[in-house]
mmCIF file of C-alpha atoms and ligand atoms in Angstrom:
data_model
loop_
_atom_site.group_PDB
_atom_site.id
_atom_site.type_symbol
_atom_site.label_atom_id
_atom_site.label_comp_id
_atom_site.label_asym_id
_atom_site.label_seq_id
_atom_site.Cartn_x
_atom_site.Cartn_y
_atom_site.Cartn_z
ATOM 1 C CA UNK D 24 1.770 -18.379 44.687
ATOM 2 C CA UNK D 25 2.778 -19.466 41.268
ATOM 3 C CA UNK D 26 -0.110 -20.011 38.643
ATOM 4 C CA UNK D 27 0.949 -22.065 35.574
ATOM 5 C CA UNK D 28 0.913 -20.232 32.006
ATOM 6 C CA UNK D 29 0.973 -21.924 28.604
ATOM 7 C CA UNK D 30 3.408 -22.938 27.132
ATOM 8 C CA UNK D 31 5.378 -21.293 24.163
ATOM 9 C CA UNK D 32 8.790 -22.108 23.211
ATOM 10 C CA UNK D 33 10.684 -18.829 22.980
ATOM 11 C CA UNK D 34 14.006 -19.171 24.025
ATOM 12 C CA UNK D 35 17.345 -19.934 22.310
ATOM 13 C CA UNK D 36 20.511 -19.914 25.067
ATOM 14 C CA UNK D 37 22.950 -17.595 22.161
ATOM 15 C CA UNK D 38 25.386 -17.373 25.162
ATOM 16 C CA UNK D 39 25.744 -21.042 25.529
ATOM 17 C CA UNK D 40 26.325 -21.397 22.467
ATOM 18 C CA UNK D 41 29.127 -19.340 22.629
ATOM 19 C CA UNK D 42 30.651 -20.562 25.247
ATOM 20 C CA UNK D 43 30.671 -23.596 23.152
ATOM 21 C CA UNK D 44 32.492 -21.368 20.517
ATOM 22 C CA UNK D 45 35.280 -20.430 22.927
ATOM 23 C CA UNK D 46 35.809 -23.774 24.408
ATOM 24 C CA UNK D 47 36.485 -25.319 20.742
ATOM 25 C CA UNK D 48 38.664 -22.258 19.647
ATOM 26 C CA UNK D 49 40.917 -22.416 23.186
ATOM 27 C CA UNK D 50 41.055 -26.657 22.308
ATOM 28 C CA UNK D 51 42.727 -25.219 18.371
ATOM 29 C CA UNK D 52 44.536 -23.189 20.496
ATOM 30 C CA UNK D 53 46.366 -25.885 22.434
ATOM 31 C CA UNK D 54 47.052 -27.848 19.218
ATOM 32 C CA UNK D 55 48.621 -25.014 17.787
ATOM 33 C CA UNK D 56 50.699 -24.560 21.257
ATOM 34 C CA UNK D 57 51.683 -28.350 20.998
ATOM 35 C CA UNK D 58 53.209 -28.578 17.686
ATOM 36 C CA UNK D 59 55.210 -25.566 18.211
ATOM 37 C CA UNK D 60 59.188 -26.455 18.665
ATOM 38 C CA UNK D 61 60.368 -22.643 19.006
ATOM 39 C CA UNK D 62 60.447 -21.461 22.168
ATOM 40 C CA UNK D 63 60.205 -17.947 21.575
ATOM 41 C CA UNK D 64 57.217 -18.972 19.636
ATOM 42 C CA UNK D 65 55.832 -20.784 22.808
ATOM 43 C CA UNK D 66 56.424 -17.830 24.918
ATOM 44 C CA UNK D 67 54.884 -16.023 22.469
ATOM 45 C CA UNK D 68 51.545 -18.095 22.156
ATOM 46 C CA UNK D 69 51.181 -18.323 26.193
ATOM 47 C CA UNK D 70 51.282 -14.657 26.271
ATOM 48 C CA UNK D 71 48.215 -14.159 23.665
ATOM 49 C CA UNK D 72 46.040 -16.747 25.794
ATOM 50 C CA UNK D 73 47.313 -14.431 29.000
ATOM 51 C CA UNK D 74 46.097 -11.613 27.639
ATOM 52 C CA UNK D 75 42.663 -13.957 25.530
ATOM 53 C CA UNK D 76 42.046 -15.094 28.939
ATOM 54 C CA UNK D 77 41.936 -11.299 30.404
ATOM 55 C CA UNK D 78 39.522 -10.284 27.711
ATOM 56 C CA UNK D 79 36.949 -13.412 28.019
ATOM 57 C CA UNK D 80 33.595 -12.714 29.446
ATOM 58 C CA UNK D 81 33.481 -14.646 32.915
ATOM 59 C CA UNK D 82 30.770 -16.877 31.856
ATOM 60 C CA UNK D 83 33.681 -18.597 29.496
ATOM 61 C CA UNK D 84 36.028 -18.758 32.144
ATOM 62 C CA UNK D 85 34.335 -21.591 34.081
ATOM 63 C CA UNK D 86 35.335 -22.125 37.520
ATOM 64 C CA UNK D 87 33.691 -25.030 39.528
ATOM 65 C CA UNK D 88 34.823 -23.063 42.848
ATOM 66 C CA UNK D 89 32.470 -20.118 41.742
ATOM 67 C CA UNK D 90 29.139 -19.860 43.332
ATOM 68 C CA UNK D 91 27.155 -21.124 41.136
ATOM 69 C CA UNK D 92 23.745 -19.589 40.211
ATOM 70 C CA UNK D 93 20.482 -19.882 38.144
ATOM 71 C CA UNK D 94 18.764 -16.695 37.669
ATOM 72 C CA UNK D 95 15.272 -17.263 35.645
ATOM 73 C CA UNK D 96 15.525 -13.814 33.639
ATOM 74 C CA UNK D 97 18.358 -11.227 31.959
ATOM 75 C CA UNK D 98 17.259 -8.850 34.161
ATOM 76 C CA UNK D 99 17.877 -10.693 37.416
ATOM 77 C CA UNK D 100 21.052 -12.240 35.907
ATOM 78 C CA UNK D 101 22.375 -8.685 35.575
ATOM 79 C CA UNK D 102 21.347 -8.140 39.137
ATOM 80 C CA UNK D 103 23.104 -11.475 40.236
ATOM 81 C CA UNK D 104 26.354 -10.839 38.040
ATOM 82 C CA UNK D 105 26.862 -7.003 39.737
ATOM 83 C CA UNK D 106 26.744 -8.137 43.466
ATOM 84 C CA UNK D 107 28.683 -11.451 42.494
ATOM 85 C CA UNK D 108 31.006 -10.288 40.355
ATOM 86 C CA UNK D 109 34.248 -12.646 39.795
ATOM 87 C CA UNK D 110 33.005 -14.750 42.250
ATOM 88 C CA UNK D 111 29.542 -16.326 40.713
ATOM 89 C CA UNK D 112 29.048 -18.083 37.496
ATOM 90 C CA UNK D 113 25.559 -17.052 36.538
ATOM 91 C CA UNK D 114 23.259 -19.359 33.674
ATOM 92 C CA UNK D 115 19.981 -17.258 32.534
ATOM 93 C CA UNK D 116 17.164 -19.434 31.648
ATOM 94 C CA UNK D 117 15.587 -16.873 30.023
ATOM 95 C CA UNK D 118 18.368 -14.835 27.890
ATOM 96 C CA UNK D 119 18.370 -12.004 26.171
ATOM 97 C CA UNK D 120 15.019 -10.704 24.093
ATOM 98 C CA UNK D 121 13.320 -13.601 25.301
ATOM 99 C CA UNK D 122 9.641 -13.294 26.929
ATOM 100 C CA UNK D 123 9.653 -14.849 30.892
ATOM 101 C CA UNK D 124 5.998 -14.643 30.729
ATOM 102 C CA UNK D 125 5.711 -17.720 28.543
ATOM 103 C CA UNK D 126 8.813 -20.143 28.255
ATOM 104 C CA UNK D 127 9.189 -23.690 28.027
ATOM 105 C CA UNK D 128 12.369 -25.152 29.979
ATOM 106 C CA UNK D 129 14.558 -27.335 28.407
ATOM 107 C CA UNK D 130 17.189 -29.922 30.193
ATOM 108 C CA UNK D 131 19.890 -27.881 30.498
ATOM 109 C CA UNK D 132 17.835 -25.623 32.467
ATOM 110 C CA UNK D 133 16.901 -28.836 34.229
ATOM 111 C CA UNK D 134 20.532 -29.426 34.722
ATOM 112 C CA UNK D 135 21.467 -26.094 35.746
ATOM 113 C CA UNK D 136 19.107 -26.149 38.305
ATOM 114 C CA UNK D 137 20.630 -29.483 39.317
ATOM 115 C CA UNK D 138 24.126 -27.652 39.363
ATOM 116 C CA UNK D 139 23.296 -24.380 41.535
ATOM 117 C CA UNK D 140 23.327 -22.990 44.808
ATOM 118 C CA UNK D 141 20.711 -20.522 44.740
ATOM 119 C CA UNK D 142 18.058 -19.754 41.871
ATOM 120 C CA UNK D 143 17.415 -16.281 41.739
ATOM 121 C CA UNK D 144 13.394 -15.199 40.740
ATOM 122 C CA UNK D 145 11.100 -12.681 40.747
ATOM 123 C CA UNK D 146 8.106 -14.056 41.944
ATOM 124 C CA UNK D 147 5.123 -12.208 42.011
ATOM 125 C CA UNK D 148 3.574 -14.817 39.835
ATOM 126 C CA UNK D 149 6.254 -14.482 36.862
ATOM 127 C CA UNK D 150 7.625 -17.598 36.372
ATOM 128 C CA UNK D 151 4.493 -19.953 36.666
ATOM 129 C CA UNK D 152 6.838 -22.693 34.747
ATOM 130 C CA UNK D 153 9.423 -22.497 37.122
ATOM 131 C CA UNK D 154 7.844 -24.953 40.001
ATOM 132 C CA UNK D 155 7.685 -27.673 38.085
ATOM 133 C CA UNK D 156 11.284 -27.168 36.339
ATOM 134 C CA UNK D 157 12.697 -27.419 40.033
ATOM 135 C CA UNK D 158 10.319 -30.376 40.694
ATOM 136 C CA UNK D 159 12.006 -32.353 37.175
ATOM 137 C CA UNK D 160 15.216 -31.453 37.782
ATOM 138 C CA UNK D 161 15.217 -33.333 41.756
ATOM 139 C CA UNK D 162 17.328 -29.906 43.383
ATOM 140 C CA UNK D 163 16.241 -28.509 46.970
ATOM 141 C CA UNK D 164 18.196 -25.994 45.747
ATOM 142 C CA UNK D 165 17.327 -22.680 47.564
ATOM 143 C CA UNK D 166 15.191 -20.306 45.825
ATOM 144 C CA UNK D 167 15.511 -16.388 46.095
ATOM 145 C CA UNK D 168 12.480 -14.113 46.060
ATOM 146 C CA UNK D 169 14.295 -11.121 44.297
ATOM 147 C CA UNK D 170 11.115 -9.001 45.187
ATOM 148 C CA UNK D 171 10.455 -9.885 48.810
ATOM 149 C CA UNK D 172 10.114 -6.623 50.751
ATOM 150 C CA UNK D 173 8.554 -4.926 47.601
ATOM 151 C CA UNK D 174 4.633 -3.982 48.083
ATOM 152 C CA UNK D 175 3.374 -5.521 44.980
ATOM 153 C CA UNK D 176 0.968 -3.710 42.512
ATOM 154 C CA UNK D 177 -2.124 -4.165 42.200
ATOM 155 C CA UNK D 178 -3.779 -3.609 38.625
ATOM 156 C CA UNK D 179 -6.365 -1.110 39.333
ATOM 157 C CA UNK D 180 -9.452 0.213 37.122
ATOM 158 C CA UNK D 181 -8.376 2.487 35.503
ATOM 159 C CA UNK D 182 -5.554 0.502 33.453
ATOM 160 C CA UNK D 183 -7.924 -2.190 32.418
ATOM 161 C CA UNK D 184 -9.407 -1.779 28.919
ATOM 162 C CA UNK D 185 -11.663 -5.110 29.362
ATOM 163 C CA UNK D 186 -12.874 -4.681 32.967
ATOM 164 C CA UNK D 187 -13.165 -9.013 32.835
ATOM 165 C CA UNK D 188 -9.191 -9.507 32.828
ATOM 166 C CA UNK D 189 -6.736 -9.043 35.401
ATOM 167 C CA UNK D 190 -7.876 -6.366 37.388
ATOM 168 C CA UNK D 191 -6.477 -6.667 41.513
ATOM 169 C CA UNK D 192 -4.014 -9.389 39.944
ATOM 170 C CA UNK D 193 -0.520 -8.765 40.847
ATOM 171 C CA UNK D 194 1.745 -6.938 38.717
ATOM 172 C CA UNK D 195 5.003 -9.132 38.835
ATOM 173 C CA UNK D 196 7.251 -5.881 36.756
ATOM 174 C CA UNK D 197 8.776 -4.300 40.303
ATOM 175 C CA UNK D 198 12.228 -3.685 38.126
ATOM 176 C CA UNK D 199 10.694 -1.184 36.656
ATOM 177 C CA UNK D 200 11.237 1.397 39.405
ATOM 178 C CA UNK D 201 14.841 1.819 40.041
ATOM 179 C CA UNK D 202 14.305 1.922 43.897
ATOM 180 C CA UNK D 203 13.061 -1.271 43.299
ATOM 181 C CA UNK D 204 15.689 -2.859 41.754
ATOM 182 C CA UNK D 205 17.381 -1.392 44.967
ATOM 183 C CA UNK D 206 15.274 -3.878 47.103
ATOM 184 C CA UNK D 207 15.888 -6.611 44.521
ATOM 185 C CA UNK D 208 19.876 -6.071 44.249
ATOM 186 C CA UNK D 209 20.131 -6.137 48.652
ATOM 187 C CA UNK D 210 17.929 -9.399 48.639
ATOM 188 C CA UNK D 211 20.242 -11.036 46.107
ATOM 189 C CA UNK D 212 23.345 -9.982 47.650
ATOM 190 C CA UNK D 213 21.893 -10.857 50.946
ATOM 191 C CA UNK D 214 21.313 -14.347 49.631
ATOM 192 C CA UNK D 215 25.061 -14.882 48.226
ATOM 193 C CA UNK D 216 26.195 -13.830 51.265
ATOM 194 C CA UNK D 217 24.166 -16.442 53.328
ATOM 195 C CA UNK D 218 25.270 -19.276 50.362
ATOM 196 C CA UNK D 219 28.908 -18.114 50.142
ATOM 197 C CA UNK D 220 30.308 -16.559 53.353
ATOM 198 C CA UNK D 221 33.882 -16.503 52.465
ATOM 199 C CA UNK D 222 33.319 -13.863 49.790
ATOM 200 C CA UNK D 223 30.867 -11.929 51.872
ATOM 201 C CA UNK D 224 33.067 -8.668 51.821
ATOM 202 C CA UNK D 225 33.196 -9.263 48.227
ATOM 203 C CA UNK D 226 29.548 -9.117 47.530
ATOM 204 C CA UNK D 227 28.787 -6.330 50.217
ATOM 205 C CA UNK D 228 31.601 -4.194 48.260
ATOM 206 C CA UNK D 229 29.941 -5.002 45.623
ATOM 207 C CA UNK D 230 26.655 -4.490 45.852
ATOM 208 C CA UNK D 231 27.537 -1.007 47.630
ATOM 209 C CA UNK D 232 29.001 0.187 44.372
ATOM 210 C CA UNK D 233 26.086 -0.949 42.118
ATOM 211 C CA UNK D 234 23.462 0.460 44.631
ATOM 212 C CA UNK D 235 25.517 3.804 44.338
ATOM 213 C CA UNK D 236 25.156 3.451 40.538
ATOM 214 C CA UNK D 237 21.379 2.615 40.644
ATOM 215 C CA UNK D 238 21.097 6.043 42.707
ATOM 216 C CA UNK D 239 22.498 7.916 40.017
ATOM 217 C CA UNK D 240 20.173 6.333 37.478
ATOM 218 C CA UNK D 241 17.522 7.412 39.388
ATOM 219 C CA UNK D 242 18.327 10.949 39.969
ATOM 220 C CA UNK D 243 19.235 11.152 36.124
ATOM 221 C CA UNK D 244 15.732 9.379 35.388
ATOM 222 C CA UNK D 245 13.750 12.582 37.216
ATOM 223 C CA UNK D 246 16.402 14.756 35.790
ATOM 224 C CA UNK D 247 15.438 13.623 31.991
ATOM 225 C CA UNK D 248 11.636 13.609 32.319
ATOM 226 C CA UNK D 249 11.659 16.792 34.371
ATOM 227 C CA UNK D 250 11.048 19.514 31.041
ATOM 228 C CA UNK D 251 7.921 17.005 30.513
ATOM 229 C CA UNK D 252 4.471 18.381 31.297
ATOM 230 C CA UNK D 253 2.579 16.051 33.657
ATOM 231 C CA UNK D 254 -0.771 16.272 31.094
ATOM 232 C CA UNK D 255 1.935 15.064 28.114
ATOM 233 C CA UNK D 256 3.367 12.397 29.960
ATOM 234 C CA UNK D 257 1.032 9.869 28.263
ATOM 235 C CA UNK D 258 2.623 6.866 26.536
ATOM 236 C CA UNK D 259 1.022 3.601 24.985
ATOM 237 C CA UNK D 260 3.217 0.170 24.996
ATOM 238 C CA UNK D 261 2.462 -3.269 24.008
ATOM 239 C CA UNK D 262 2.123 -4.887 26.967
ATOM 240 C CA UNK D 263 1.512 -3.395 31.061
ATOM 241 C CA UNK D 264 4.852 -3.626 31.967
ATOM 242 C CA UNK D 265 5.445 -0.214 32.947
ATOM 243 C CA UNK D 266 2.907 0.065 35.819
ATOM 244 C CA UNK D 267 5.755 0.816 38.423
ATOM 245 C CA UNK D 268 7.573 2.808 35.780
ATOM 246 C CA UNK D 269 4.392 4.980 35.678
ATOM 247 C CA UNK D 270 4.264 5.214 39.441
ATOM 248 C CA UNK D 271 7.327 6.188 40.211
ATOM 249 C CA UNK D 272 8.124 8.933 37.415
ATOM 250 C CA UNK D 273 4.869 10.426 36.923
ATOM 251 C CA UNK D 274 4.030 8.891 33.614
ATOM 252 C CA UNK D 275 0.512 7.214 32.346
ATOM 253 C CA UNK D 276 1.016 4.076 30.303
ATOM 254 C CA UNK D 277 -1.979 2.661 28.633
ATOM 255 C CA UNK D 278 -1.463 -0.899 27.254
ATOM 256 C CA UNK D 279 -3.455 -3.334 24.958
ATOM 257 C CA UNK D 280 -2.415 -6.245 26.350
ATOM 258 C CA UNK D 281 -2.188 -7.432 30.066
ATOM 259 C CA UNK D 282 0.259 -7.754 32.911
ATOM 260 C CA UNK D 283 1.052 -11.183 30.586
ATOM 261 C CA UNK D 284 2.030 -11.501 27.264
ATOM 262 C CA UNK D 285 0.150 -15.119 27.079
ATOM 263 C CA UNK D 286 -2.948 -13.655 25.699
ATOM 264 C CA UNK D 287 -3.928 -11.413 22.905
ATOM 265 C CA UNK D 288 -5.075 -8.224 23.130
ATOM 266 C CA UNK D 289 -9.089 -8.085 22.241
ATOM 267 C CA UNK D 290 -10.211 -5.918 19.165
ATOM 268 C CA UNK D 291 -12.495 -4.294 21.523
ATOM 269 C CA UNK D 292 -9.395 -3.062 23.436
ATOM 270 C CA UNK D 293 -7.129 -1.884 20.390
ATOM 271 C CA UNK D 294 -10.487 -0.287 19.382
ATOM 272 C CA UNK D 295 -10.404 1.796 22.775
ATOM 273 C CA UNK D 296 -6.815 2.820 22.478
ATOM 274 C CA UNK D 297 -7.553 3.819 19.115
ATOM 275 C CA UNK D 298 -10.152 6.007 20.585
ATOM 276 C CA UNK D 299 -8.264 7.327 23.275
ATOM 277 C CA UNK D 300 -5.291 7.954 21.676
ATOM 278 C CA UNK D 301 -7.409 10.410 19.070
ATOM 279 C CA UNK D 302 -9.092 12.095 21.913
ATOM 280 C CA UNK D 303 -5.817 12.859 24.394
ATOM 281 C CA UNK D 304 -3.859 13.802 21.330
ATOM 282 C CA UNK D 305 -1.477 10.801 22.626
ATOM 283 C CA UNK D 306 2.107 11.800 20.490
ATOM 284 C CA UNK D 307 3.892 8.466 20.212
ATOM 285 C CA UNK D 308 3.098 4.819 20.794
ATOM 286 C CA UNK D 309 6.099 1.980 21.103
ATOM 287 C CA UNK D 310 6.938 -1.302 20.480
ATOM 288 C CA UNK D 311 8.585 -3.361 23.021
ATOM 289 C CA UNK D 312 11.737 -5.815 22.221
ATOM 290 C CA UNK D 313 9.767 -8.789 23.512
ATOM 291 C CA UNK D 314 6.171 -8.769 21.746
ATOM 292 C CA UNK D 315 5.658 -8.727 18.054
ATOM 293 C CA UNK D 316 5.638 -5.367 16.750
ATOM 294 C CA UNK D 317 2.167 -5.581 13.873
ATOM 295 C CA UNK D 318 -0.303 -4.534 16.119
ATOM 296 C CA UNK D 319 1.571 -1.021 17.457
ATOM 297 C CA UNK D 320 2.118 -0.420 13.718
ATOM 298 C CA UNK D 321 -1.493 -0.853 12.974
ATOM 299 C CA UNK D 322 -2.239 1.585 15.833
ATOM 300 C CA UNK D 323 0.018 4.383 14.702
ATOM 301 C CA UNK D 324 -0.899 3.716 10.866
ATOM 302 C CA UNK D 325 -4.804 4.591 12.460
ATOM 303 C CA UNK D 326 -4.323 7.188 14.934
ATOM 304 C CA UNK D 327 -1.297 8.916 13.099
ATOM 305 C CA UNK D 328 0.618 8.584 16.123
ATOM 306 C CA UNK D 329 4.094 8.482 15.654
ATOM 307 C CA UNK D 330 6.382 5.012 16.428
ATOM 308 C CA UNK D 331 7.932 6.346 19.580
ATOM 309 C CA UNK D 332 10.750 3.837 19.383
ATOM 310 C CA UNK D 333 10.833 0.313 20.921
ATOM 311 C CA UNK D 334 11.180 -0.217 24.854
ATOM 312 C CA UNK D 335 12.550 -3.060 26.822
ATOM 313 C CA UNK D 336 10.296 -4.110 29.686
ATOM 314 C CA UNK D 337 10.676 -7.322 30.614
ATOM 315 C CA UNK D 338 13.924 -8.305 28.640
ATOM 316 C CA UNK D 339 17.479 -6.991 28.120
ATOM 317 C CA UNK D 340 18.964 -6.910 24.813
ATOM 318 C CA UNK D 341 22.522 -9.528 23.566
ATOM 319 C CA UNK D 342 25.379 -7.388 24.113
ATOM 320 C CA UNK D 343 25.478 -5.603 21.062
ATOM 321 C CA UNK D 344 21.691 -4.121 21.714
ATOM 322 C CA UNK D 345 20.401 -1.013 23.059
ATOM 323 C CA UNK D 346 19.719 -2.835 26.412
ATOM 324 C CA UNK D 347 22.826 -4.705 27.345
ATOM 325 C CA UNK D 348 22.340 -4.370 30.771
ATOM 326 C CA UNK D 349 19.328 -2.861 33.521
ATOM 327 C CA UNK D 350 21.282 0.603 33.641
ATOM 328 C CA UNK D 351 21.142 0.765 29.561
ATOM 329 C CA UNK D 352 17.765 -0.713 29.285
ATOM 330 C CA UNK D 353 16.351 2.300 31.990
ATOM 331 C CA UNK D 354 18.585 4.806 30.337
ATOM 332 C CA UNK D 355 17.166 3.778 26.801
ATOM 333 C CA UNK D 356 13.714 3.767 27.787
ATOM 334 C CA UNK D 357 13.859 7.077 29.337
ATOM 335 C CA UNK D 358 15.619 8.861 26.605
ATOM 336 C CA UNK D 359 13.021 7.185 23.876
ATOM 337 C CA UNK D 360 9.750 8.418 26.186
ATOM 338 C CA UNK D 361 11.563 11.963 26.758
ATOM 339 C CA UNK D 362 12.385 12.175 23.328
ATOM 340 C CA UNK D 363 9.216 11.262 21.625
ATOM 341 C CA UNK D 364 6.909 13.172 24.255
ATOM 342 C CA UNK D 365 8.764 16.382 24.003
ATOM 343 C CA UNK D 366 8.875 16.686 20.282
HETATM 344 ZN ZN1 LIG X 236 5.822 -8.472 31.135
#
């Protein structure tokens, strides 16, 4: 089921890194602790790494009795972190703004692999690198079909601008509809449950909370794009990521590129858009956090549509983004398409 995609080195693990960070500063830390002879000053110093140690993401807080889990995207590790909670350590092979479509793995992901319980992935033909990183690394590790129970997309007609490419292939983006990531959330909780039952209340607790929350982001999804006119709900992206998006709220997307990033758009299908965009009075166009933003700005700077704003499809953002998480990156997306189409 997995088809293999070029190669294109894309990803830099910032979170790692910082890890790294922590572990070096907590090592100062102990120096600091060692020399002191004052044992107010002692108390003092183990009450700041009390309270350091309350405020560190979990990732830096490694614990080799955690479940420990590989999830191939930001999006799934999101996913994998609400149902698990305190109880998972969670590595994302893809991280944050990077493209899933096209990635090259490196050893550590080799090694992580090598180190989990479960790997968590979409499937649907997303990660075509991701059979033979399992393969290198020597793990039967299990693998998780986030998606299974989902009834794929098919690219139809309509959406394709070069009848030639893609059309009846799969679209692997189910996240985008929030009832969806319902389906996804239950298979991964179901999954730590089977790996890990000791903590099974834990992740059914869990997982019942985020599902509530995922409800509510649904609700308030219909609730935003309600003022909207059906015949203005027309929006052009980068890349045909929002095909479940589109079915489930009611929206047209129209796209240059394909249910991949790994190959250009053709002229002949920017030349379309162009067209199309002229003749539907399309208001806004955007630019997505994963794909390079020249040719959208070519578009608007011909059509005189506006730059809607940039949307996260298939990637969240670091933590200081618009898109820190799948409930942001939805919210965000919404609000930028409401706000651009009802202007
Ligand atoms: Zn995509």
């Amino acid at each position: 089921m997995f088809r293999l995609y070029r190669d294109t080195p894309v990803h830099v693990d910032t979170r790692r890194r910082f890890d790294l960070d922590l572990a070096r500063r907590s090592a100062h830390d102990m120096s600091v602790w060692q020399k002191a002879c004052c044992r107010r000053l002692r108390l003092l110093i183990l009450l700041g790494l009390a309270v350091a140690s309350a405020i560190l993401p979990a990732s830096a807080q490694q614990d080799a009795t955690n479940l420990q889990v590989v999830a191939t995207f930001s999006i799934l590790a999101d996913f994998a972190r609400n149902v698990g909670g305190d109880q998972v350590e969670v590595t994302t092979l893809v991280g944050p703004n990077g493209d899933v479509h096209v990635y090259t793995p490196t050893t550590a992901d080799a090694e992580a692999i090598r180190n989990a319980r479960l790997v968590i992935v979409n499937g649907l033909g997303l990660e075509g690198w991701l059979p033979r990183l399992v393969k290198s690394s020597g793990s039967n590790v299990t693998t998780v079909v986030a998606t299974r129970g989902i009834a794929p997309r098919k690219v139809a007609a309509g959406e394709i601008l070069s009848r030639d490419r893609g059309m009846g292939s799969v679209d692997p983006h189910a996240w985008q509809s929030v009832a969806n990531a319902e389906i996804y959330v239950a298979n991964i909780r179901d999954a730590m449950v089977s790996a890990d039952p000791a903590n099974a209340a834990t992740y059914r607790a869990n997982t019942s909370a985020y599902l509530a929350k995922l409800e509510t982001l649904d609700r308030d999804v219909r609730k935003v794009l309600a003022p909207i006119p059906v015949e203005r709900r027309k929006v052009i992206s980068t890349h045909n990521a929002f095909g479940y998006f589109a079915a489930a709220y009611d929206i047209t997307f129209v796209a240059p590129q394909g249910v991949s990033t790994e190959t250009e758009p053709r002229a002949r299908d920017v030349a379309t858009i162009i067209a199309q965009i002229k003749k539907e009075k399309i208001p806004a166009v955007f630019l997505e956090n994963i794909s390079d933003p020249r040719l959208m700005l070519q578009v608007a700077s011909e059509t005189g549509a506006a730059i809607g704003g940039t949307l996260h499809s298939d990637s969240l953002t670091p933590k200081d983004g618009e898109a820190p998480s799948y409930i942001e990156m939805i919210r965000h997306n919404v609000r930028t398409i409401a706000s651009a189409l009802m202007e």
